[in-house]
Structure formats: C-alpha cells, structure tokens
Short mmCIF file of C-alpha atoms and ligand atoms in Angstrom, two decimals:
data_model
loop_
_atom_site.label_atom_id
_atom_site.label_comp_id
_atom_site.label_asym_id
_atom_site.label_seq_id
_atom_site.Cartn_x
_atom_site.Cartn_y
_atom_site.Cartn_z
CA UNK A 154 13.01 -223.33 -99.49
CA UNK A 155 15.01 -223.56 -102.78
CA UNK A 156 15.04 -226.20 -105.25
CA UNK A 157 16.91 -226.10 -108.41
CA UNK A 158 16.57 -228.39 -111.16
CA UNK A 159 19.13 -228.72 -113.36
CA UNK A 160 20.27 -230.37 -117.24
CA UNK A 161 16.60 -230.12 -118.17
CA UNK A 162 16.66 -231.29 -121.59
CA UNK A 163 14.02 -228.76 -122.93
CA UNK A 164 12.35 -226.38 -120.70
CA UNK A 165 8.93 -225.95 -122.68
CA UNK A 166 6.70 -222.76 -122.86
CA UNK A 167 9.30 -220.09 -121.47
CA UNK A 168 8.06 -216.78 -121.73
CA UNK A 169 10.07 -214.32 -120.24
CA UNK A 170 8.13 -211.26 -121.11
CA UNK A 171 4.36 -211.71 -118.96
CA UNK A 172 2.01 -212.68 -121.78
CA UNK A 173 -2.00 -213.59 -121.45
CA UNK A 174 -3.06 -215.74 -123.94
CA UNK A 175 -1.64 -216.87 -127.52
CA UNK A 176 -3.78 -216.37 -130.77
CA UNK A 177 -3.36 -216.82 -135.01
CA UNK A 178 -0.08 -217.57 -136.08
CA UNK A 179 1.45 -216.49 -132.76
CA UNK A 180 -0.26 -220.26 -131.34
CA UNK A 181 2.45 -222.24 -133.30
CA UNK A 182 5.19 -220.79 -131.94
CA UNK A 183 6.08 -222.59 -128.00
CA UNK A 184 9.13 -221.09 -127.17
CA UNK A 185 11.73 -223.19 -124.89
CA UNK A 186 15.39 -223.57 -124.03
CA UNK A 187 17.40 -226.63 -124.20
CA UNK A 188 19.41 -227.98 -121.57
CA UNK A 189 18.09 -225.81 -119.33
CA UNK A 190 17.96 -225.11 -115.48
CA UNK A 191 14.81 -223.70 -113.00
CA UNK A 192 14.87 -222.25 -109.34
CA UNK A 193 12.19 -222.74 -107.53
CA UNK A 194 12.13 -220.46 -104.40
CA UNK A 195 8.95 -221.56 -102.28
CA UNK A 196 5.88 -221.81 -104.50
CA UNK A 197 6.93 -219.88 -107.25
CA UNK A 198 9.05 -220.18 -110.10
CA UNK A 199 12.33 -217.56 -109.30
CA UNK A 200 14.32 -218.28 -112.52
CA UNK A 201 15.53 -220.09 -115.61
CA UNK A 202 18.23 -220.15 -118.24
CA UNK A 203 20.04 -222.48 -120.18
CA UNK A 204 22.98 -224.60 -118.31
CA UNK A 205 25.86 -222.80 -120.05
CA UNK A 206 24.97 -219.18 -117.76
CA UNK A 207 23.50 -221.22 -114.58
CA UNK A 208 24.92 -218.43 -111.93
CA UNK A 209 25.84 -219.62 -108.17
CA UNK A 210 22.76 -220.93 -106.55
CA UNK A 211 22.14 -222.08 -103.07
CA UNK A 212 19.44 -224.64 -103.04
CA UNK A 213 18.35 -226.81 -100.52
CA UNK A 214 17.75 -229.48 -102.58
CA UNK A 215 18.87 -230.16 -106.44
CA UNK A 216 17.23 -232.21 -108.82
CA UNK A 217 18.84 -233.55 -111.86
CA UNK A 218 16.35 -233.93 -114.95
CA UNK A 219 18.96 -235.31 -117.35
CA UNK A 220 16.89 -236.59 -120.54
CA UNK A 221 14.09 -235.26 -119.09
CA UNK A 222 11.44 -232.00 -119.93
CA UNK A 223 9.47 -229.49 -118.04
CA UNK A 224 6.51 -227.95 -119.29
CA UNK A 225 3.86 -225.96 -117.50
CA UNK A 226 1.16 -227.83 -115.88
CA UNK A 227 -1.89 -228.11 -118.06
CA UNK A 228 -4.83 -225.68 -117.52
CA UNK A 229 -7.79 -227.54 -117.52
CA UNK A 230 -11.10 -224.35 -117.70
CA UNK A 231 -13.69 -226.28 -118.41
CA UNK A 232 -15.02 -229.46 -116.04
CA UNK A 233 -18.02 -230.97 -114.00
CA UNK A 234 -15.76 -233.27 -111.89
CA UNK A 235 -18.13 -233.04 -108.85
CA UNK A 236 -21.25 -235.55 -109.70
CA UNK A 237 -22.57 -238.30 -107.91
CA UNK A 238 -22.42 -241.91 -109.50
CA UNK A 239 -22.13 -242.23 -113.49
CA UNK A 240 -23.80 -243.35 -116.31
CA UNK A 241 -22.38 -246.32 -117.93
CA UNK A 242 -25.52 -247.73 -118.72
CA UNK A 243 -26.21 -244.23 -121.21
CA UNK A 244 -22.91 -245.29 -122.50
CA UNK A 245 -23.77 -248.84 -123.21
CA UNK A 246 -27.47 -247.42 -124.90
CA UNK A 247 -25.36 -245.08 -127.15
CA UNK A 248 -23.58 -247.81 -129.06
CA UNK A 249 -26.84 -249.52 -129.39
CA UNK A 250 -28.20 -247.06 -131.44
CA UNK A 251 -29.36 -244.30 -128.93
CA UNK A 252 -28.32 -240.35 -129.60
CA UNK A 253 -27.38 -238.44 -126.30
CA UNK A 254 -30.49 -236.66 -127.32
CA UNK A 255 -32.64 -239.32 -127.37
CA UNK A 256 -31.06 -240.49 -124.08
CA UNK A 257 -31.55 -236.98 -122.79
CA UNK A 258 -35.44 -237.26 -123.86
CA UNK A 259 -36.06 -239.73 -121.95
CA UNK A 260 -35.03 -238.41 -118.62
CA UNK A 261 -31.29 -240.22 -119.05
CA UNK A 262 -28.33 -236.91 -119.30
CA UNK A 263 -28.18 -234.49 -117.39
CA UNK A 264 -31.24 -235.09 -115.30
CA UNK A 265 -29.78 -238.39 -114.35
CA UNK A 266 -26.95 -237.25 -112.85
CA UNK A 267 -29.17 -234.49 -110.76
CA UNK A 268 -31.43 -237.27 -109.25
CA UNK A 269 -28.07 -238.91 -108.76
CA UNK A 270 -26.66 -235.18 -107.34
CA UNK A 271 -29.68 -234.48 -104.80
CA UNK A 272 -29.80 -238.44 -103.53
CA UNK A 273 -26.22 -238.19 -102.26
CA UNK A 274 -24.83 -236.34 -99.23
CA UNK A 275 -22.46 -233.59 -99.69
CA UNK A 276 -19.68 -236.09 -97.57
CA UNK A 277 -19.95 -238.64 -99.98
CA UNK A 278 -20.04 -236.35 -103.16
CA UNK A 279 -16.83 -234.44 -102.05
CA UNK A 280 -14.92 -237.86 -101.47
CA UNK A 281 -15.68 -239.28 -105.31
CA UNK A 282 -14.86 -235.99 -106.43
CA UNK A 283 -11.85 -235.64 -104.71
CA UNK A 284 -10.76 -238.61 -106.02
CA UNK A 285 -11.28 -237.66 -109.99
CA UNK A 286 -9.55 -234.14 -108.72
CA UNK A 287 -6.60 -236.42 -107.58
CA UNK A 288 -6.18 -238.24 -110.80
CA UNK A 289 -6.38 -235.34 -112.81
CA UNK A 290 -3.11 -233.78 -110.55
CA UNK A 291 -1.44 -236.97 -111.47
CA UNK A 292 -2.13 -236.87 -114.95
CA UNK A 293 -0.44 -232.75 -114.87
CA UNK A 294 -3.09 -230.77 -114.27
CA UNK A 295 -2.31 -227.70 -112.14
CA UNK A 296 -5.12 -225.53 -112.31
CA UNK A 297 -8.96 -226.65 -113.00
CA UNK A 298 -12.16 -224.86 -113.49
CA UNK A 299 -15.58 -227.16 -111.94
CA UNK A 300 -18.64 -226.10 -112.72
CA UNK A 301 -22.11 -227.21 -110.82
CA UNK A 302 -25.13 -228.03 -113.10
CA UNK A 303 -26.26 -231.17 -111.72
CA UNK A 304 -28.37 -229.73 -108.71
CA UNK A 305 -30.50 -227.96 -110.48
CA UNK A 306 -32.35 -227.12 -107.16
CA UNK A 307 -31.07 -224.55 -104.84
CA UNK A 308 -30.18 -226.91 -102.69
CA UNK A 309 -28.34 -229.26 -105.36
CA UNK A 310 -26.19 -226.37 -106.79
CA UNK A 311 -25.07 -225.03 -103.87
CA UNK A 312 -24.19 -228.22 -101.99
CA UNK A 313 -22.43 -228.81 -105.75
CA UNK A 314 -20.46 -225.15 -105.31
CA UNK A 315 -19.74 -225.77 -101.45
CA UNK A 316 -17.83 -229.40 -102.59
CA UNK A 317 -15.83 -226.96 -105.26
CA UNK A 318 -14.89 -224.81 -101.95
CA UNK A 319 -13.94 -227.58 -99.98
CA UNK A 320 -11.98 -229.16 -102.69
CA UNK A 321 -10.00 -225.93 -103.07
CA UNK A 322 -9.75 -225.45 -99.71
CA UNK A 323 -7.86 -229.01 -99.29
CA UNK A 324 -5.64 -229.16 -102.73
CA UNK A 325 -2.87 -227.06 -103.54
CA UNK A 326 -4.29 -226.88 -107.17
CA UNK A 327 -5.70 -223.79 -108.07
CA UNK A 328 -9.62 -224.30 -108.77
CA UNK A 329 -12.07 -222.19 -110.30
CA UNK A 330 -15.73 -222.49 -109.61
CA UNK A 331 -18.74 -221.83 -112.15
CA UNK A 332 -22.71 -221.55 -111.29
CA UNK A 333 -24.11 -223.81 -113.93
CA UNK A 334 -27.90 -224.16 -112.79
CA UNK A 335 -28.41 -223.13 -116.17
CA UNK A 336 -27.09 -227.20 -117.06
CA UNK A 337 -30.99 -228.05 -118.30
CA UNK A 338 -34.51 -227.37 -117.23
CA UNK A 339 -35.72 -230.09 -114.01
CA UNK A 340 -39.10 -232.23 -114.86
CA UNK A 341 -40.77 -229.98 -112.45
CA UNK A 342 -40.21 -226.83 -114.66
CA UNK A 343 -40.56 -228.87 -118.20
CA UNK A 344 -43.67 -226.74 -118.86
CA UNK A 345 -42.83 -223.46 -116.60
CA UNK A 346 -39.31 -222.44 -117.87
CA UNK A 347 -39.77 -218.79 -116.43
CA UNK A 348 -40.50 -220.70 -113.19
CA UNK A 349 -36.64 -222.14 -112.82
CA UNK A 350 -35.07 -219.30 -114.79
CA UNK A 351 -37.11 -217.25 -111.45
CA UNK A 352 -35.54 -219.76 -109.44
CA UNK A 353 -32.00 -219.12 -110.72
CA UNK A 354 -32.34 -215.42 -110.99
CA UNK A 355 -33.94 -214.79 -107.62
CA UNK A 356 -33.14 -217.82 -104.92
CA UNK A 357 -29.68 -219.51 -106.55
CA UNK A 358 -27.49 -216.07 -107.64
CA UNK A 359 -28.38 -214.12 -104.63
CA UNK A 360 -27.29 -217.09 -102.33
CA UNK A 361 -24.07 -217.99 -104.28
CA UNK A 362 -23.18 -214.32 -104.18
CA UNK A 363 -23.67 -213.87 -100.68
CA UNK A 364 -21.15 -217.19 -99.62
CA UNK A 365 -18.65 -216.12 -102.51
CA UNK A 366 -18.90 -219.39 -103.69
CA UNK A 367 -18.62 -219.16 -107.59
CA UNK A 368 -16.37 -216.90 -110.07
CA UNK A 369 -18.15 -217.42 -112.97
CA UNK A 370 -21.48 -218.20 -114.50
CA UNK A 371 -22.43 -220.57 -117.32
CA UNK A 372 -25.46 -221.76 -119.36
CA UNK A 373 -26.11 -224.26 -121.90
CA UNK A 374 -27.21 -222.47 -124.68
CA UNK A 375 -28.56 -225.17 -126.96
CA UNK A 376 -31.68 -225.93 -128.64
CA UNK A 377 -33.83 -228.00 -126.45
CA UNK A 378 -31.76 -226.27 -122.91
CA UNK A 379 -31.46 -222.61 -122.79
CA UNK A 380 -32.40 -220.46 -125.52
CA UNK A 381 -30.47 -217.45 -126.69
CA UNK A 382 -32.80 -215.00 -124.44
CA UNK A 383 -32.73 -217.04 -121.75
CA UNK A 384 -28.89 -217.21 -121.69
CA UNK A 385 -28.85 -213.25 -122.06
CA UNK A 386 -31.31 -213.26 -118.92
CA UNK A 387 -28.68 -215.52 -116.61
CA UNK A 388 -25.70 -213.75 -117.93
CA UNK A 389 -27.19 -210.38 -117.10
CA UNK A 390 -28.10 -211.77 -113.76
CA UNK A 391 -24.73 -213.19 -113.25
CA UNK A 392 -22.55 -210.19 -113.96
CA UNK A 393 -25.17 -208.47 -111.29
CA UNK A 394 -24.15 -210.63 -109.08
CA UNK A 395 -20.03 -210.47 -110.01
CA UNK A 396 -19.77 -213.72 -111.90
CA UNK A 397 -18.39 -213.31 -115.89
CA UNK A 398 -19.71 -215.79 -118.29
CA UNK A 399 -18.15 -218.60 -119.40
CA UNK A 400 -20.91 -220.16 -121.75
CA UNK A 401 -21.26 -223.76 -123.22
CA UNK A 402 -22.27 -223.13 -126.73
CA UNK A 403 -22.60 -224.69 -130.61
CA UNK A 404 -22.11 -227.82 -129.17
CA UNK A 405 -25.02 -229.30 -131.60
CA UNK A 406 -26.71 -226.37 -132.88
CA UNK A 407 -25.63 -222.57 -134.22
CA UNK A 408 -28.48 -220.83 -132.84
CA UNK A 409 -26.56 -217.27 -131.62
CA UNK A 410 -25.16 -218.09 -128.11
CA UNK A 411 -21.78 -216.65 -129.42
CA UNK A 412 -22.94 -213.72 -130.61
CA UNK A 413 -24.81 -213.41 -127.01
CA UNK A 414 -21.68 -214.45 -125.43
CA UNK A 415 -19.54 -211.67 -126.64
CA UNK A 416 -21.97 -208.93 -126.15
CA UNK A 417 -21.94 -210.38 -122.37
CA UNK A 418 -18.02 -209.86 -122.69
CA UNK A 419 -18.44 -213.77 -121.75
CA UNK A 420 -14.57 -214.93 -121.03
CA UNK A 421 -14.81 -218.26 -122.85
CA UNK A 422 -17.05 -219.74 -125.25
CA UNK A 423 -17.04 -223.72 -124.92
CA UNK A 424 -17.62 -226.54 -127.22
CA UNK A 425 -17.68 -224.62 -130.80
CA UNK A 426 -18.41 -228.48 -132.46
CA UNK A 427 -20.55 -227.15 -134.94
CA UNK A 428 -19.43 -223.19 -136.01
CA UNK A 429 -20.51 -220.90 -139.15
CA UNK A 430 -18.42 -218.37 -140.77
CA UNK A 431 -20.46 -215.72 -138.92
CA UNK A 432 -19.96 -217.52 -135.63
CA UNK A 433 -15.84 -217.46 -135.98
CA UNK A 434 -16.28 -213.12 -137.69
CA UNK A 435 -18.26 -212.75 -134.25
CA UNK A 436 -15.01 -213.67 -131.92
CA UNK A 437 -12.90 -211.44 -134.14
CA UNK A 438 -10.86 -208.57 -132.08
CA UNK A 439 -12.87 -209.70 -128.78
CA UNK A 440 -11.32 -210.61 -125.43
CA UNK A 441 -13.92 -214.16 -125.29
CA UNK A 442 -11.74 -217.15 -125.38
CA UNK A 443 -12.49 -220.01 -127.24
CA UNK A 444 -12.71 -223.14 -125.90
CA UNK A 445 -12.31 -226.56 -127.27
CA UNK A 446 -13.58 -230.06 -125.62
CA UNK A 447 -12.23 -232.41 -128.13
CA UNK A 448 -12.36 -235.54 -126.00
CA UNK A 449 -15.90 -234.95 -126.10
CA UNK A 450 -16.24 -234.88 -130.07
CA UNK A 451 -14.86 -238.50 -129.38
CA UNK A 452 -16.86 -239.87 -126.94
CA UNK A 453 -19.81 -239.00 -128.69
CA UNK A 454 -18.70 -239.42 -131.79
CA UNK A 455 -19.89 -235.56 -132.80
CA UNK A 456 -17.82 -232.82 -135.29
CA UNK A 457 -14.50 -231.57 -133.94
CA UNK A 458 -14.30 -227.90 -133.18
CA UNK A 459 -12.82 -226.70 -136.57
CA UNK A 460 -9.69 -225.30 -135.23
CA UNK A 461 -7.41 -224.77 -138.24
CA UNK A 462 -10.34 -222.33 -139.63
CA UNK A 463 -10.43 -220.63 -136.21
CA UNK A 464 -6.69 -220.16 -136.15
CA UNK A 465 -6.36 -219.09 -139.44
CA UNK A 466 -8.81 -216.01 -138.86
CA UNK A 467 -6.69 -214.75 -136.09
CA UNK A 468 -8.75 -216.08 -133.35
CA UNK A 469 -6.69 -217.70 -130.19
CA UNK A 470 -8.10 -221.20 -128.80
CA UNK A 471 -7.96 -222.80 -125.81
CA UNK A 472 -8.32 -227.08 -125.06
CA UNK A 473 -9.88 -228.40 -121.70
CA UNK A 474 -11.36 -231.87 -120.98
CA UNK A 475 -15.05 -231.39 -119.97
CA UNK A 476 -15.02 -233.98 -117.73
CA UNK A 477 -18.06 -235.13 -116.85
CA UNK A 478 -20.23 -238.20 -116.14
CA UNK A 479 -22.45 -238.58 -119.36
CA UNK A 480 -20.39 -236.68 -122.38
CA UNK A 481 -16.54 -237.03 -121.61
CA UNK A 482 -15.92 -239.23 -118.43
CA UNK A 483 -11.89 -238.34 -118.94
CA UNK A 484 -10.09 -235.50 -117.25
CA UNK A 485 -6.75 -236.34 -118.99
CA UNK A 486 -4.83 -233.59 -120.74
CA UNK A 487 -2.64 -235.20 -122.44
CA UNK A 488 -5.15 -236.99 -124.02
CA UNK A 489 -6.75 -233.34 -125.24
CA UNK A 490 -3.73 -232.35 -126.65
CA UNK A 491 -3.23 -235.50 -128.94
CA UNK A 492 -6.74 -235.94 -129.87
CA UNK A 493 -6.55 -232.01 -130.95
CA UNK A 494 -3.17 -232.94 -132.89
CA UNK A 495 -5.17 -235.74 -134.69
CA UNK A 496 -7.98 -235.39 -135.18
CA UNK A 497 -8.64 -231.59 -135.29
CA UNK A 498 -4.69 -230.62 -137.10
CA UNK A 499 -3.45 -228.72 -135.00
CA UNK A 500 0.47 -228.73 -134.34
CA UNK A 501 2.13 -229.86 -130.97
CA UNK A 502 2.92 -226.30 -130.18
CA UNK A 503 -0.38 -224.93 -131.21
CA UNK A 504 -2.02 -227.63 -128.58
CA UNK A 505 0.42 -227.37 -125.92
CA UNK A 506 -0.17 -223.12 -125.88
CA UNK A 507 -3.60 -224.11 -126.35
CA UNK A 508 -3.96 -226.58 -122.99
CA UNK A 509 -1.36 -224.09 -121.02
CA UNK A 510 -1.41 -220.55 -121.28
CA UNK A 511 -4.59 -219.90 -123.61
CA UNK A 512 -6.24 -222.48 -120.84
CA UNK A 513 -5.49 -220.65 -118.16
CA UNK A 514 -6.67 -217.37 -119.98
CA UNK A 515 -9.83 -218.95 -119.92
CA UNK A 516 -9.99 -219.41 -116.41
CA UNK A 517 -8.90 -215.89 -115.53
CA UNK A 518 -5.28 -217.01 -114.22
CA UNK A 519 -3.15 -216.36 -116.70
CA UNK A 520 -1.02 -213.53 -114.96
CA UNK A 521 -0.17 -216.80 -112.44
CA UNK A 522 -0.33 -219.69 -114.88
CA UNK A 523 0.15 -220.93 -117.78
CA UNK A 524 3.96 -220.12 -118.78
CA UNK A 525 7.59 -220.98 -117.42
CA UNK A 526 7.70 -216.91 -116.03
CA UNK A 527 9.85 -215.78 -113.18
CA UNK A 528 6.82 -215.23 -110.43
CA UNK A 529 4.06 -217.23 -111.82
CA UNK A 530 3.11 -220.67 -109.83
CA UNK A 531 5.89 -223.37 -109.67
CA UNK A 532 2.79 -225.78 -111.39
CA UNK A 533 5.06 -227.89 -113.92
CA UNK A 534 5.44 -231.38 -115.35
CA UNK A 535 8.34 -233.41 -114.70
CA UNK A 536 9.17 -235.90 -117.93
CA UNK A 537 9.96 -239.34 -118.44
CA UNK A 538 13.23 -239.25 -120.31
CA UNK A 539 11.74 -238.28 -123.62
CA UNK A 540 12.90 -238.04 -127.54
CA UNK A 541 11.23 -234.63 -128.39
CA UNK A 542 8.21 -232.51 -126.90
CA UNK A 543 6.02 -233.98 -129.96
CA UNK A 544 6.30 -237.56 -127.86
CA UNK A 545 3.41 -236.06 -125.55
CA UNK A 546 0.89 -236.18 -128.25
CA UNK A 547 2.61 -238.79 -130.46
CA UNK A 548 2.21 -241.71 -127.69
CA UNK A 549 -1.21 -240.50 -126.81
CA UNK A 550 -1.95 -243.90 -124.70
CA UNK A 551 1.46 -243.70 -122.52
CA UNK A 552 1.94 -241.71 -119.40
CA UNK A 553 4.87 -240.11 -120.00
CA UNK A 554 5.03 -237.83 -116.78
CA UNK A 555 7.82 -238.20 -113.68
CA UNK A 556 6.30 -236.08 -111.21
CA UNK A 557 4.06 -233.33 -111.12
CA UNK A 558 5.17 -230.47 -109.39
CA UNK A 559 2.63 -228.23 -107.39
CA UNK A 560 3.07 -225.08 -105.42
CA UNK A 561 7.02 -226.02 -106.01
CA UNK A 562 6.12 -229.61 -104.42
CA UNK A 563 5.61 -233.23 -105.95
CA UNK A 564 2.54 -233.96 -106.04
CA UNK A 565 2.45 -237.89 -104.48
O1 NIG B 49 -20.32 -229.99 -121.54
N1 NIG B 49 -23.28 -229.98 -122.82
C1 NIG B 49 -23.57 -229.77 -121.67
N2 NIG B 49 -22.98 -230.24 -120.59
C2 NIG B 49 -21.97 -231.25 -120.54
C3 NIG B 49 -22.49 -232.62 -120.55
C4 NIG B 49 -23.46 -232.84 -119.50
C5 NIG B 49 -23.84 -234.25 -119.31
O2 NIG B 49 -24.15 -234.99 -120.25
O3 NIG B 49 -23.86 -234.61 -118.13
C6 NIG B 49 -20.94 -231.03 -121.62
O4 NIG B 49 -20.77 -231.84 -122.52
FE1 FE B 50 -19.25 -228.94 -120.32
#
C-alpha cells in the first residue's frame, strides 16, 4: 500500500542523514522543505523531496495537502496516563491556599490516586486510560512513554504495567512502559522505608522482569520521596533486572538525583524545575537526556525548567507532558511546545526538535521516530491550512491539526 502526499506546503523536521537527538545551538535549527511531497509505502515513510524533482510514483491513493504542513508526530517520554479517577478536589484545595505538599501531607497526591489505583479493577482502569491514550493520538502524539507509580503494592504496579501492555497491544502508537513503584512511600511503610524499598527490590523487579512488562525504571528522587541512596539502590536493582533509568528529579529540591542519575547512565532526567550550575556541569558530554514538563510548572504554578541556560551550555533538551491526575492532568503537545516558547524562551524550532526527535531520544526510539527519515515510522501530523510552522505555538488554544497519521494510517 502506497500513499503519496503531495504540494505539502512545508514538510517540517526532514533529516535525511539518521540523527539521535539534537543539542546546543544545533536545537534551533529544524530543517524542512517547502512545497514538498512524501511516499508512504506501508507503515513507513519511503521518501520525500520538494515538488519540483517528485519522480514517477505509483500510489494507491494520493493526498493533496495544498496550504497544509507535515511534521513528525510528537514524542511524548514522560506520562502516568493509566490512573484510576482524579483529583479535582486537590485542585480546587490548591487555589485555596494549599501547596501540593501540604496536600501530599495529608494523605491527598500520590497516595490518593493509589487507594484510587488498588480500588479499581484492571477492566475498568484500562478503559479510562484508553480513553486519555486516544485523545492524546488526536491531539499528534505518535509515540508515548506511561509509567506505573500509583500501585505502590505488587499487586497495584503490576496490574498498572499489565494495562500499559494491553494498551500497546491494542494501539498502533508506539508505547513505552516504566516501573515507577518508586512514585512515594505507602502509609504502611511511612516508618519502615527499607521495608517497601525490600518490597520493590525483591517481590516487584523480579516479577516485572520475568513478564517483560517494563523498559525502564524510575524513582522520585525528592526530598520527602526517595532519597539520593535510595534512588541509587532502585536504579542498581533496575539495570539488574534490564530496565535503564529514566528518573524524575529537581522537581522542588536540588538534592543530587542528577548527579546519581548520570552515574546510573540514567537515559533521561525529568522535571529539572529547580537546577544549580553544578546540576547543568553534571549533564555535560553525557548521553542522559533532559527532560522538561513545562505544563506542569503551570499547573502548579512552580519555576520553569531554565532552558535557555541549559541550551546555552551545550546540553540537548527534550519536552513531554507528564500527564497525570494530580500535577498536569493535560497530555497535549502542542500545548508543551507553546508554553516552552513562552514561558521558558525557547524558539519554535528549538521546541518542536525538543517535543520530536530529542523526545523520542528519551524514550529510546529515536532510530524509528522522531524525524521525516526514509525508514523511520510514517507517525506525522497532517495541518490545517496554516501561515507558518510558528502558528503551532503562536495559537496555543487552537487545534490546528487535519489528521494524524499512524503506522501510514489516519488515525479516526
Ligand atoms: O511527575 N512528581 C512526581 N510525580 C508526578 C506527579 C504525581 C502526582 O501528583 O500524582 C509528576 O509530577
Ligand atoms: Fe512525572
């Protein structure tokens, strides 16, 4: 099956030489080619060029994209779209005066969502999940990391990891999954901390190795969660048990995890609100990604990742949503990539490399995804007839996608 789409007004993030991620002064340059045609031959892109050299093509079907731009899908490495319920109600105590630590205190966060987690059947946690997964497709995402983290029991997390199967095995999205029991410590453990890190070491790892059911492992790393030895402890345990790190770190407090992190040879380090000069020298000349959640700076009103320091150093960066019930309830991209434009200065190219091919660096796919490259995924976003590329983060409320296109089929 063939389909060609032709007149493409800008074909965004072209890279015709394989590369895996973007960093420095190399993220403000998005190359592209106007008026521009792709092949798609089955589920993969099979080639590109601009209108003026389009060679003979036999395609079953043709597609013309007059006014129109394509652009990779969006890489989305860093989620907790499976959870059971929400929490409004945290939401509605936050503008009247409560911090998400205070909340958190009190047995609201994260351990809300795991009494949530463990009261509701695996059935009816895969089917609101599903549905956040199918918004996010809509909205252009075509490749998403999930993480687990609101078991916190063995039971919990692995009924949390076999959803993140299932959903994979149903969408034509590429997902990645990530062993967060790490997320916080359960009531039961409050004073016995060795107790669940025993738990996670011994009973959850073992079991999520056996069933193949994660790629990667994270911890919170945060004063009040894990602590830096504890995260060292999990990591080690992890990469025993052939899962990288990916860890959640600085999101309130500098305490080291990044430092920890790269010793790990962690792939991404996520959040980065609150970073010290040592903490950007530390990701110098190291393959860790850095990850930033900006929608979450704005839903809890927290620092933004300081991302024209980080690029200035050299260091690459990556943008994902975080979606999740009690910091970010958002998965949409688009949204990301203005919010990093406004609020955090970086250009539209430096976001869009940042949310495509540096995103799916951090999720370990970026020899498939990521770029407009002859082999890689036929993931890509269909336009609205639009003025320029910088419209995507300009009109940051509007929808401005067609169609999104995975495995070389809309996505309806
Ligand atoms: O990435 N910071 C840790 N974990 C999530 C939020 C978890 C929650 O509040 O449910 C995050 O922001
Ligand atoms: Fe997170």
């Amino acid at each position: 099956m063939t389909t060609l789409i032709i007149n493409i007004k800008e074909l965004i993030q072209v890279r015709e030489t394989p590369i895996s991620k973007v960093s420095g002064a190399e993220m403000a340059i998005l190359p592209t080619i106007k008026n521009a045609y792709l092949v798609i031959k089955d589920n993969l892109i099979a080639g590109f060029g601009a209108m003026e050299n389009i060679p003979e093509i036999k395609a079953d079907s043709t597609i013309d994209a007059t006014g129109k731009m394509i652009l990779p899908s969006w890489c989305d490495s860093h989620t907790h779209i499976v959870y059971a319920g929400n929490r409004e109600q945290e939401f509605v105590d936050r503008i009247n005066g409560l911090s998400y630590e205070e909340i958190a205190n009190r047995g609201g966060g994260i351990l809300n969502s795991a009494k949530k987690l463990n009261e509701t059947s695996e059935d009816e946690i895969y089917n609101q999940s599903k549905a956040r997964l199918e918004e996010v497709i809509r909205l252009g995402t075509g490749a998403v990391e999930i993480k687990s983290g609101y078991g916190l029991t063995v039971d919990g997390e692995l009924k949390m990891l076999k959803v993140i199967k299932k959903l994979a095995e149903n969408y034509p999205v590429t997902i990645k999954a990530t062993f967060l029991g790490a997320h916080a410590f359960p009531l039961e453990f409050k004073e016995n901390k060795k107790g669940y890190i025993d738990e996670i070491i011994q009973k959850m790892l073992p079991e999520i190795a056996k069933n193949k059911l994660a790629d990667y492992v994270d911890v919170f790393c945060e004063t009040g969660y894990f602590s830096v030895e504890e995260t060292e402890q999990i990591m080690e345990a992890g990469i025993q048990n052939g899962l990288t790190p990916k860890i959640h770190v600085n999101q309130f407090n500098s305490i080291g995890g990044i430092q920890a992190s790269v010793k790990y040879k962690a792939l991404s380090v996520d959040h980065l609100e609150i970073m010290n000069p040592e903490d950007i020298e530390a990701l110098k000349n190291t393959e860790t990604m850095p990850v930033a959640l900006p929608s979450c700076s704005y839903f809890l009103s927290i620092p933004y990742t300081p991302a024209r320091e980080m690029i200035k150093a050299g260091l690459p960066l990556a943008l994902a949503t975080d979606y999740n019930p009690g910091s970010t309830p958002s998965g949409n991209m688009n949204f990301v990539v203005a919010t990093a434009c406004i609020k955090m200065k970086m250009t539209p190219e430096e976001a869009i490399n940042a949310a495509t091919i540096n995103g799916a660096y951090a999720m370990g796919i970026s020899d498939s995804h990521g770029s407009i490259t002859v082999g890689k995924k036929a993931n890509f976003i269909l336009t609205k007839p639009i003025t320029s590329y910088n419209q995507l983060p300009y009109a940051f409320g509007t929808n401005l996608i067609e169609s999104v296109f995975v495995e070389g089929t809309i996505f309806e």
